[in-house]
Amino acid sequence: MAAMSAAATTTPNSFLLKSTTSATQIAAFPTTLSRSFTASTTVHKRITCSSTTLQTPASTASTTSSDRVFNFAAGPAILPENVLLKAQSELYNWRGSGMSVMEMSHRGKEFLSIIQKAESDLRTLLNIPENYSVLFLQGGATTQFAAVPLNLCKPDDHVDYIVTGSWGDKAFKEASKYCKPKTIWSGKSEKYVNIPSFGSLEQTPDAKYLHICANETIHGVEFKDYPVPTNENSLLIADMSSNFCSKPVDVSKFGVIYAGAQKNVGPSGVTIVIIRSDLIGNAHPITPVMLDYKIHAENKSLYNTPPCFGIYMCGLVFDDLIAQGGLSEVEKKNVKKAQILYDTIDGSKGFFRCPVEKSVRSLMNVPFTLAKPELEAEFIKEAAKEKMVQLKGHRSVGGMRASIYNAMPLAGVETLVAFMKDFQARHDV
């Protein structure tokens, strides 16, 4: 395991969260995340949280590389270490306000500055056009499976779904309660390992929208480009939960983009919806108030108490992504990490296997199996001993899955690859 140990020490990746009981024990960190990267130029103006500067004495929180694991969970998932440390430093007394973000009124000036800055930074990252609204909601992407047809369709309207995995299938089934969806392509018969040629799709002429899941978390299938609805009045709708903010996206191609935050941009509890503003206001009469985009847009995501701390964490992540140089730079890192892992799988002479067609393999979720399935439980157990956790595949698929989201450091993938090679050397007899 010498190679693995060497890789594991490439980058320290952990910290010790120490309990504190007074303001003097809160670790001091700068009010903005400090990174060596330069933010990309953008037409959007960034805003600053309106609060006093955090004033605390020298840090008493210690950090150690031995306490953190490499977390390959599909979601909730790994968060950037410097974001966690920033949140730790502000947990007790947010920037001199005298209270934690978890204690703030969602209508107070402190939290208003937090949510406004989060939206501003997300607009910068994705270059979101001005004629699109950004909503911070709750309920996960699964709730949007109902919200989308309820807001965009009448009961007799036709809509099209491309089903490339479990989540696309669930979205289709939920839509059938509120409109007339049609699956124009499904990869289920081949166990969801591919994406169709767009030219071969037979779209419904009067479909109100075409729905895709941009990245299937369970099966590891990702759209590298996006289909265009053949009906000029139709919309492209995308569930981007597991590759949201992992690469640049032309938002103007979509009517609606929605995503659960717990993969790439925050903790569980926040759902982000980006919707072209002229599509708001046509909800079906039976639409519950909490699923009506118009209600949330008019109230700037504050119709009721939002997931305040989750939105705050998303804001810190957005700030961090901007500091890295924006999503083009983030994508380069993600491509490099994925390439290392896929090369190891493909170069193992069949010991490890990834079933997904190479051209549509996900940069975020890498499913793989062993030629000897009886070794998979041992692989997962030994990996956990080496502080690589949550590698077990989804219960519906089996095998292993490594989720390597934005926050997974290169060292984590290098450590996994070294372990895989060592495991093969010991078991490929």
Tab-separated table of C-alpha atoms in Angstrom:
chain	number	residue	atom	x	y	z
A	1	MET	CA	0.000	0.000	0.000
A	2	ALA	CA	3.025	2.271	-0.327
A	3	ALA	CA	1.682	3.984	-3.443
A	4	MET	CA	-1.656	4.587	-1.800
A	5	SER	CA	-0.097	6.038	1.317
A	6	ALA	CA	2.019	8.410	-0.721
A	7	ALA	CA	-1.033	9.656	-2.616
A	8	ALA	CA	-2.980	10.059	0.560
A	9	THR	CA	-0.463	12.498	1.957
A	10	THR	CA	-0.456	14.721	-1.124
A	11	THR	CA	-2.865	17.221	0.353
A	12	PRO	CA	-4.049	17.495	3.966
A	13	ASN	CA	-7.816	17.245	3.809
A	14	SER	CA	-9.263	17.561	7.248
A	15	PHE	CA	-9.941	19.717	10.237
A	16	LEU	CA	-11.013	19.317	13.812
A	17	LEU	CA	-14.286	20.993	14.747
A	18	LYS	CA	-13.889	22.081	18.337
A	19	SER	CA	-16.808	22.935	20.570
A	20	THR	CA	-16.872	26.532	21.754
A	21	THR	CA	-18.916	28.300	24.373
A	22	SER	CA	-18.024	31.943	24.020
A	23	ALA	CA	-17.250	34.482	21.351
A	24	THR	CA	-13.591	34.514	22.355
A	25	GLN	CA	-13.314	30.874	21.329
A	26	ILE	CA	-14.571	31.347	17.780
A	27	ALA	CA	-11.865	30.823	15.173
A	28	ALA	CA	-10.969	33.951	13.214
A	29	PHE	CA	-11.229	33.693	9.455
A	30	PRO	CA	-11.440	36.413	6.801
A	31	THR	CA	-14.910	37.546	5.820
A	32	THR	CA	-14.263	36.435	2.244
A	33	LEU	CA	-12.803	33.126	1.161
A	34	SER	CA	-9.136	33.492	0.284
A	35	ARG	CA	-7.956	31.571	-2.770
A	36	SER	CA	-5.039	31.992	-5.153
A	37	PHE	CA	-7.287	31.956	-8.214
A	38	THR	CA	-8.581	35.063	-9.970
A	39	ALA	CA	-12.304	35.434	-10.555
A	40	SER	CA	-13.416	35.541	-14.192
A	41	THR	CA	-14.749	38.737	-15.717
A	42	THR	CA	-18.536	38.957	-15.749
A	43	VAL	CA	-21.218	41.457	-16.560
A	44	HIS	CA	-22.927	40.834	-13.233
A	45	LYS	CA	-22.162	43.072	-10.280
A	46	ARG	CA	-21.313	41.209	-7.106
A	47	ILE	CA	-22.787	42.443	-3.860
A	48	THR	CA	-21.433	42.206	-0.338
A	49	CYS	CA	-23.238	40.994	2.766
A	50	SER	CA	-24.234	44.052	4.777
A	51	SER	CA	-22.853	43.399	8.237
A	52	THR	CA	-20.019	44.388	10.453
A	53	THR	CA	-16.729	42.579	10.070
A	54	LEU	CA	-16.185	39.487	12.166
A	55	GLN	CA	-13.930	40.517	15.025
A	56	THR	CA	-12.456	37.659	16.993
A	57	PRO	CA	-9.130	36.906	18.613
A	58	ALA	CA	-6.579	34.494	17.228
A	59	SER	CA	-7.887	31.063	16.296
A	60	THR	CA	-8.050	28.362	18.910
A	61	ALA	CA	-9.421	25.762	16.477
A	62	SER	CA	-6.828	23.216	15.478
A	63	THR	CA	-6.719	21.379	12.180
A	64	THR	CA	-5.417	17.911	11.467
A	65	SER	CA	-5.253	15.866	8.307
A	66	SER	CA	-6.017	12.662	10.184
A	67	ASP	CA	-9.620	13.435	11.127
A	68	ARG	CA	-11.234	13.875	7.702
A	69	VAL	CA	-12.142	11.116	5.266
A	70	PHE	CA	-12.452	11.179	1.502
A	71	ASN	CA	-16.237	11.133	1.185
A	72	PHE	CA	-17.442	9.700	-2.137
A	73	ALA	CA	-21.143	9.915	-1.205
A	74	ALA	CA	-23.642	10.779	-3.935
A	75	GLY	CA	-25.479	13.262	-1.725
A	76	PRO	CA	-25.468	14.754	0.776
A	77	ALA	CA	-21.899	14.992	-0.340
A	78	ILE	CA	-18.484	16.438	0.330
A	79	LEU	CA	-18.266	20.209	0.768
A	80	PRO	CA	-15.168	22.371	0.227
A	81	GLU	CA	-13.001	22.235	3.319
A	82	ASN	CA	-12.378	25.972	3.366
A	83	VAL	CA	-16.138	26.573	3.162
A	84	LEU	CA	-16.698	24.346	6.195
A	85	LEU	CA	-13.969	26.178	8.080
A	86	LYS	CA	-15.481	29.509	7.119
A	87	ALA	CA	-18.898	28.383	8.361
A	88	GLN	CA	-17.289	27.072	11.546
A	89	SER	CA	-15.705	30.431	12.220
A	90	GLU	CA	-19.002	32.257	11.724
A	91	LEU	CA	-21.314	29.762	13.403
A	92	TYR	CA	-21.516	31.412	16.829
A	93	ASN	CA	-21.468	35.072	15.810
A	94	TRP	CA	-22.005	35.842	12.135
A	95	ARG	CA	-19.674	38.711	11.225
A	96	GLY	CA	-20.230	40.687	14.388
A	97	SER	CA	-24.038	40.507	14.239
A	98	GLY	CA	-24.199	38.898	17.678
A	99	MET	CA	-26.094	35.858	16.416
A	100	SER	CA	-25.731	32.759	14.309
A	101	VAL	CA	-27.207	32.529	10.824
A	102	MET	CA	-29.421	29.798	12.282
A	103	GLU	CA	-30.954	32.358	14.655
A	104	MET	CA	-31.614	35.172	12.187
A	105	SER	CA	-35.000	36.344	11.059
A	106	HIS	CA	-35.320	35.556	7.374
A	107	ARG	CA	-36.728	39.054	6.939
A	108	GLY	CA	-33.944	40.827	8.796
A	109	LYS	CA	-31.289	42.852	7.004
A	110	GLU	CA	-28.583	40.326	7.856
A	111	PHE	CA	-30.199	37.379	6.135
A	112	LEU	CA	-31.469	39.520	3.275
A	113	SER	CA	-27.858	40.411	2.519
A	114	ILE	CA	-26.945	36.703	2.576
A	115	ILE	CA	-29.640	35.527	0.157
A	116	GLN	CA	-29.170	38.505	-2.148
A	117	LYS	CA	-25.440	37.884	-2.389
A	118	ALA	CA	-26.020	34.153	-2.989
A	119	GLU	CA	-28.303	34.945	-5.914
A	120	SER	CA	-25.914	37.557	-7.271
A	121	ASP	CA	-22.970	35.157	-7.181
A	122	LEU	CA	-24.966	32.338	-8.774
A	123	ARG	CA	-25.963	34.700	-11.572
A	124	THR	CA	-22.291	35.521	-12.043
A	125	LEU	CA	-21.222	31.873	-12.116
A	126	LEU	CA	-23.818	30.761	-14.679
A	127	ASN	CA	-24.121	34.106	-16.468
A	128	ILE	CA	-27.866	33.930	-15.903
A	129	PRO	CA	-29.741	36.367	-18.180
A	130	GLU	CA	-31.721	39.157	-16.581
A	131	ASN	CA	-35.001	37.746	-17.876
A	132	TYR	CA	-34.604	34.660	-15.684
A	133	SER	CA	-35.669	34.363	-12.060
A	134	VAL	CA	-33.673	32.486	-9.420
A	135	LEU	CA	-35.642	30.783	-6.649
A	136	PHE	CA	-34.291	29.189	-3.473
A	137	LEU	CA	-36.878	26.587	-2.503
A	138	GLN	CA	-37.278	23.385	-0.506
A	139	GLY	CA	-38.442	19.832	-1.190
A	140	GLY	CA	-35.607	18.587	-3.362
A	141	ALA	CA	-35.634	18.008	-7.101
A	142	THR	CA	-38.283	15.343	-6.512
A	143	THR	CA	-40.790	18.057	-5.611
A	144	GLN	CA	-39.977	19.769	-8.906
A	145	PHE	CA	-41.116	16.637	-10.743
A	146	ALA	CA	-44.622	17.863	-9.855
A	147	ALA	CA	-43.983	21.616	-9.774
A	148	VAL	CA	-42.774	21.776	-13.382
A	149	PRO	CA	-45.918	20.350	-15.032
A	150	LEU	CA	-48.192	22.106	-12.546
A	151	ASN	CA	-46.694	25.486	-13.459
A	152	LEU	CA	-46.232	24.971	-17.184
A	153	CYS	CA	-49.089	22.710	-18.315
A	154	LYS	CA	-52.792	22.164	-18.448
A	155	PRO	CA	-54.144	18.632	-17.805
A	156	ASP	CA	-54.491	17.852	-21.546
A	157	ASP	CA	-51.091	19.225	-22.589
A	158	HIS	CA	-48.531	16.886	-24.113
A	159	VAL	CA	-44.928	16.862	-22.869
A	160	ASP	CA	-41.900	14.755	-23.832
A	161	TYR	CA	-39.411	12.992	-21.589
A	162	ILE	CA	-36.025	11.487	-22.436
A	163	VAL	CA	-35.413	8.857	-19.758
A	164	THR	CA	-31.724	8.103	-19.271
A	165	GLY	CA	-31.916	6.782	-15.709
A	166	SER	CA	-33.941	6.345	-12.542
A	167	TRP	CA	-34.480	10.039	-11.883
A	168	GLY	CA	-35.753	10.774	-15.365
A	169	ASP	CA	-38.134	7.847	-14.997
A	170	LYS	CA	-39.440	9.158	-11.672
A	171	ALA	CA	-39.946	12.619	-13.150
A	172	PHE	CA	-41.984	11.109	-16.005
A	173	LYS	CA	-44.181	9.087	-13.648
A	174	GLU	CA	-44.906	12.129	-11.472
A	175	ALA	CA	-45.806	14.266	-14.488
A	176	SER	CA	-48.411	11.703	-15.553
A	177	LYS	CA	-50.587	12.911	-12.660
A	178	TYR	CA	-50.850	16.437	-14.053
A	179	CYS	CA	-50.538	16.304	-17.857
A	180	LYS	CA	-49.957	13.843	-20.699
A	181	PRO	CA	-46.264	12.938	-20.773
A	182	LYS	CA	-44.676	10.676	-23.355
A	183	THR	CA	-41.367	8.881	-23.065
A	184	ILE	CA	-39.816	9.490	-26.473
A	185	TRP	CA	-36.686	7.526	-25.553
A	186	SER	CA	-35.731	5.276	-22.649
A	187	GLY	CA	-32.489	3.500	-21.876
A	188	LYS	CA	-34.123	1.159	-19.380
A	189	SER	CA	-33.920	-1.957	-21.577
A	190	GLU	CA	-30.135	-1.549	-21.733
A	191	LYS	CA	-29.872	-0.689	-18.037
A	192	TYR	CA	-29.316	3.015	-18.641
A	193	VAL	CA	-25.821	3.118	-20.105
A	194	ASN	CA	-26.327	5.522	-23.009
A	195	ILE	CA	-27.965	8.680	-24.330
A	196	PRO	CA	-29.815	8.748	-27.661
A	197	SER	CA	-28.761	10.484	-30.826
A	198	PHE	CA	-30.790	13.672	-30.839
A	199	GLY	CA	-31.525	13.352	-34.554
A	200	SER	CA	-33.289	10.045	-33.975
A	201	LEU	CA	-35.759	11.426	-31.453
A	202	GLU	CA	-39.397	11.590	-32.522
A	203	GLN	CA	-40.656	14.550	-30.559
A	204	THR	CA	-44.346	15.249	-30.101
A	205	PRO	CA	-45.241	18.169	-32.424
A	206	ASP	CA	-47.314	20.057	-29.839
A	207	ALA	CA	-45.293	19.163	-26.729
A	208	LYS	CA	-45.157	22.001	-24.200
A	209	TYR	CA	-41.671	20.952	-23.108
A	210	LEU	CA	-38.896	18.391	-23.458
A	211	HIS	CA	-37.519	17.144	-20.132
A	212	ILE	CA	-34.096	15.639	-19.457
A	213	CYS	CA	-32.052	14.699	-16.418
A	214	ALA	CA	-28.700	16.243	-17.287
A	215	ASN	CA	-26.720	13.825	-15.118
A	216	GLU	CA	-28.083	10.577	-13.752
A	217	THR	CA	-26.563	10.202	-10.285
A	218	ILE	CA	-27.292	6.493	-9.958
A	219	HIS	CA	-26.256	5.270	-13.395
A	220	GLY	CA	-23.454	7.744	-14.177
A	221	VAL	CA	-24.811	8.965	-17.526
A	222	GLU	CA	-24.333	12.648	-18.431
A	223	PHE	CA	-25.497	14.793	-21.327
A	224	LYS	CA	-22.456	16.431	-22.955
A	225	ASP	CA	-24.715	18.524	-25.167
A	226	TYR	CA	-28.424	19.214	-25.045
A	227	PRO	CA	-31.306	18.401	-27.410
A	228	VAL	CA	-33.308	21.201	-29.017
A	229	PRO	CA	-37.110	20.959	-29.023
A	230	THR	CA	-38.359	20.742	-32.618
A	231	ASN	CA	-41.450	22.774	-31.768
A	232	GLU	CA	-40.319	26.396	-31.603
A	233	ASN	CA	-42.797	27.056	-28.806
A	234	SER	CA	-41.598	24.121	-26.748
A	235	LEU	CA	-39.190	24.430	-23.839
A	236	LEU	CA	-36.165	22.451	-22.710
A	237	ILE	CA	-36.407	21.558	-19.010
A	238	ALA	CA	-33.498	20.019	-17.087
A	239	ASP	CA	-32.964	18.402	-13.735
A	240	MET	CA	-29.321	19.315	-13.095
A	241	SER	CA	-29.111	18.202	-9.482
A	242	SER	CA	-25.899	16.198	-9.667
A	243	ASN	CA	-23.882	18.305	-12.107
A	244	PHE	CA	-25.144	21.759	-11.171
A	245	CYS	CA	-22.314	24.311	-11.241
A	246	SER	CA	-19.784	21.659	-12.309
A	247	LYS	CA	-19.288	23.313	-15.712
A	248	PRO	CA	-20.543	26.286	-17.723
A	249	VAL	CA	-24.097	26.037	-19.057
A	250	ASP	CA	-25.915	28.272	-21.531
A	251	VAL	CA	-28.955	29.010	-19.380
A	252	SER	CA	-30.739	30.726	-22.276
A	253	LYS	CA	-31.264	27.320	-23.933
A	254	PHE	CA	-33.576	26.248	-21.118
A	255	GLY	CA	-37.013	27.231	-19.924
A	256	VAL	CA	-36.365	25.798	-16.468
A	257	ILE	CA	-33.307	24.385	-14.713
A	258	TYR	CA	-33.761	22.878	-11.279
A	259	ALA	CA	-31.363	21.225	-8.868
A	260	GLY	CA	-31.084	19.914	-5.360
A	261	ALA	CA	-28.134	21.646	-3.715
A	262	GLN	CA	-26.779	18.650	-1.818
A	263	LYS	CA	-24.467	17.372	-4.561
A	264	ASN	CA	-22.275	20.269	-5.606
A	265	VAL	CA	-23.312	23.536	-4.001
A	266	GLY	CA	-24.444	23.029	-0.423
A	267	PRO	CA	-26.045	20.843	2.220
A	268	SER	CA	-29.366	19.079	1.827
A	269	GLY	CA	-32.508	21.167	2.200
A	270	VAL	CA	-32.095	23.737	-0.580
A	271	THR	CA	-33.571	23.396	-4.067
A	272	ILE	CA	-32.613	25.940	-6.718
A	273	VAL	CA	-34.899	26.776	-9.632
A	274	ILE	CA	-33.817	28.971	-12.541
A	275	ILE	CA	-36.827	29.844	-14.696
A	276	ARG	CA	-37.446	32.196	-17.595
A	277	SER	CA	-39.580	34.892	-16.027
A	278	ASP	CA	-42.293	34.981	-18.692
A	279	LEU	CA	-43.160	31.359	-17.817
A	280	ILE	CA	-44.188	32.358	-14.302
A	281	GLY	CA	-47.829	32.979	-13.461
A	282	ASN	CA	-49.615	30.207	-15.338
A	283	ALA	CA	-49.891	27.573	-12.616
A	284	HIS	CA	-52.783	25.131	-12.731
A	285	PRO	CA	-55.525	26.089	-10.229
A	286	ILE	CA	-54.890	22.967	-8.154
A	287	THR	CA	-51.222	23.880	-7.651
A	288	PRO	CA	-50.354	23.998	-3.938
A	289	VAL	CA	-49.174	27.428	-2.889
A	290	MET	CA	-45.728	26.097	-2.025
A	291	LEU	CA	-45.286	24.776	-5.577
A	292	ASP	CA	-46.403	27.962	-7.352
A	293	TYR	CA	-43.388	29.687	-8.895
A	294	LYS	CA	-45.285	33.013	-9.011
A	295	ILE	CA	-45.679	33.044	-5.240
A	296	HIS	CA	-41.979	32.468	-4.673
A	297	ALA	CA	-40.823	34.883	-7.373
A	298	GLU	CA	-43.030	37.709	-6.067
A	299	ASN	CA	-41.746	37.114	-2.542
A	300	LYS	CA	-38.085	36.722	-3.584
A	301	SER	CA	-37.920	33.188	-2.137
A	302	LEU	CA	-39.168	34.472	1.234
A	303	TYR	CA	-42.870	33.582	1.105
A	304	ASN	CA	-42.332	31.443	4.176
A	305	THR	CA	-39.223	30.680	6.209
A	306	PRO	CA	-36.618	29.345	3.775
A	307	PRO	CA	-33.758	26.966	4.640
A	308	CYS	CA	-31.671	29.899	5.849
A	309	PHE	CA	-28.499	28.108	6.903
A	310	GLY	CA	-28.510	25.975	3.761
A	311	ILE	CA	-28.792	29.078	1.566
A	312	TYR	CA	-25.948	30.668	3.526
A	313	MET	CA	-23.799	27.583	2.864
A	314	CYS	CA	-24.674	27.689	-0.835
A	315	GLY	CA	-23.559	31.307	-0.861
A	316	LEU	CA	-20.184	30.360	0.603
A	317	VAL	CA	-19.791	27.668	-2.051
A	318	PHE	CA	-20.668	30.119	-4.841
A	319	ASP	CA	-18.082	32.532	-3.460
A	320	ASP	CA	-15.517	29.742	-3.456
A	321	LEU	CA	-16.291	28.721	-7.061
A	322	ILE	CA	-15.870	32.317	-8.207
A	323	ALA	CA	-12.560	32.520	-6.354
A	324	GLN	CA	-11.354	29.441	-8.234
A	325	GLY	CA	-11.818	31.311	-11.511
A	326	GLY	CA	-15.390	30.370	-12.343
A	327	LEU	CA	-16.972	27.275	-13.814
A	328	SER	CA	-14.586	26.947	-16.769
A	329	GLU	CA	-11.714	26.423	-14.347
A	330	VAL	CA	-13.824	24.145	-12.169
A	331	GLU	CA	-14.700	22.020	-15.200
A	332	LYS	CA	-11.013	21.544	-16.049
A	333	LYS	CA	-10.386	20.140	-12.585
A	334	ASN	CA	-13.391	17.852	-12.842
A	335	VAL	CA	-12.277	16.523	-16.223
A	336	LYS	CA	-8.828	15.750	-14.836
A	337	LYS	CA	-10.182	13.889	-11.804
A	338	ALA	CA	-12.628	11.848	-13.864
A	339	GLN	CA	-10.017	10.984	-16.482
A	340	ILE	CA	-7.660	9.580	-13.854
A	341	LEU	CA	-10.382	7.352	-12.449
A	342	TYR	CA	-11.781	6.165	-15.780
A	343	ASP	CA	-8.263	5.463	-17.098
A	344	THR	CA	-7.631	3.251	-14.086
A	345	ILE	CA	-10.869	1.347	-14.655
A	346	ASP	CA	-10.264	0.931	-18.396
A	347	GLY	CA	-6.609	0.015	-17.872
A	348	SER	CA	-7.343	-2.754	-15.369
A	349	LYS	CA	-7.782	-5.397	-18.093
A	350	GLY	CA	-11.335	-6.078	-17.004
A	351	PHE	CA	-10.725	-6.349	-13.264
A	352	PHE	CA	-12.739	-3.128	-12.847
A	353	ARG	CA	-15.562	-2.357	-15.253
A	354	CYS	CA	-17.649	0.737	-15.979
A	355	PRO	CA	-20.786	-0.160	-17.973
A	356	VAL	CA	-21.498	3.357	-19.286
A	357	GLU	CA	-20.761	4.177	-22.917
A	358	LYS	CA	-17.539	6.216	-22.920
A	359	SER	CA	-18.884	9.281	-24.713
A	360	VAL	CA	-21.543	9.927	-22.058
A	361	ARG	CA	-19.718	8.970	-18.878
A	362	SER	CA	-20.435	11.328	-16.011
A	363	LEU	CA	-17.736	13.620	-14.628
A	364	MET	CA	-19.528	13.522	-11.286
A	365	ASN	CA	-20.690	9.950	-10.597
A	366	VAL	CA	-18.546	6.989	-11.621
A	367	PRO	CA	-20.206	3.572	-11.243
A	368	PHE	CA	-18.009	0.495	-11.538
A	369	THR	CA	-18.055	-3.187	-10.737
A	370	LEU	CA	-15.513	-5.943	-10.188
A	371	ALA	CA	-15.058	-8.897	-12.504
A	372	LYS	CA	-15.375	-10.956	-9.326
A	373	PRO	CA	-18.533	-9.637	-7.633
A	374	GLU	CA	-17.756	-11.593	-4.485
A	375	LEU	CA	-14.863	-9.174	-3.862
A	376	GLU	CA	-16.981	-6.005	-3.921
A	377	ALA	CA	-17.938	-6.084	-0.243
A	378	GLU	CA	-14.286	-6.566	0.685
A	379	PHE	CA	-13.276	-3.683	-1.588
A	380	ILE	CA	-15.731	-1.349	0.127
A	381	LYS	CA	-14.701	-2.516	3.596
A	382	GLU	CA	-10.969	-2.139	2.952
A	383	ALA	CA	-11.460	1.276	1.338
A	384	ALA	CA	-13.303	2.473	4.444
A	385	LYS	CA	-10.359	1.401	6.587
A	386	GLU	CA	-8.212	3.648	4.405
A	387	LYS	CA	-10.613	6.556	5.031
A	388	MET	CA	-12.437	6.369	1.690
A	389	VAL	CA	-16.129	6.092	2.479
A	390	GLN	CA	-19.533	5.841	0.765
A	391	LEU	CA	-18.241	3.860	-2.210
A	392	LYS	CA	-21.078	1.361	-2.226
A	393	GLY	CA	-23.235	1.602	-5.354
A	394	HIS	CA	-26.895	2.544	-5.225
A	395	ARG	CA	-29.102	-0.245	-3.900
A	396	SER	CA	-30.887	-0.523	-7.266
A	397	VAL	CA	-27.658	-1.035	-9.204
A	398	GLY	CA	-25.072	-2.567	-6.879
A	399	GLY	CA	-21.324	-2.531	-7.369
A	400	MET	CA	-19.446	0.626	-6.450
A	401	ARG	CA	-19.894	4.305	-7.197
A	402	ALA	CA	-17.426	7.104	-6.662
A	403	SER	CA	-19.055	10.534	-6.639
A	404	ILE	CA	-16.315	13.045	-7.379
A	405	TYR	CA	-18.093	16.374	-7.163
A	406	ASN	CA	-16.428	19.788	-7.303
A	407	ALA	CA	-15.287	19.597	-3.677
A	408	MET	CA	-13.534	16.242	-4.040
A	409	PRO	CA	-9.822	17.134	-4.118
A	410	LEU	CA	-7.501	15.612	-6.672
A	411	ALA	CA	-5.739	13.882	-3.787
A	412	GLY	CA	-8.928	11.995	-3.010
A	413	VAL	CA	-9.135	10.538	-6.514
A	414	GLU	CA	-5.409	9.769	-6.521
A	415	THR	CA	-5.778	7.944	-3.217
A	416	LEU	CA	-8.714	5.914	-4.545
A	417	VAL	CA	-6.826	5.026	-7.728
A	418	ALA	CA	-3.764	3.907	-5.752
A	419	PHE	CA	-5.984	1.739	-3.573
A	420	MET	CA	-7.701	0.228	-6.628
A	421	LYS	CA	-4.366	-0.723	-8.156
A	422	ASP	CA	-3.161	-2.223	-4.914
A	423	PHE	CA	-6.413	-4.146	-4.468
A	424	GLN	CA	-6.115	-5.535	-7.983
A	425	ALA	CA	-2.519	-6.573	-7.419
A	426	ARG	CA	-3.573	-8.560	-4.355
A	427	HIS	CA	-6.677	-10.177	-5.851
A	428	ASP	CA	-6.168	-10.511	-9.600
A	429	VAL	CA	-4.592	-13.936	-9.488
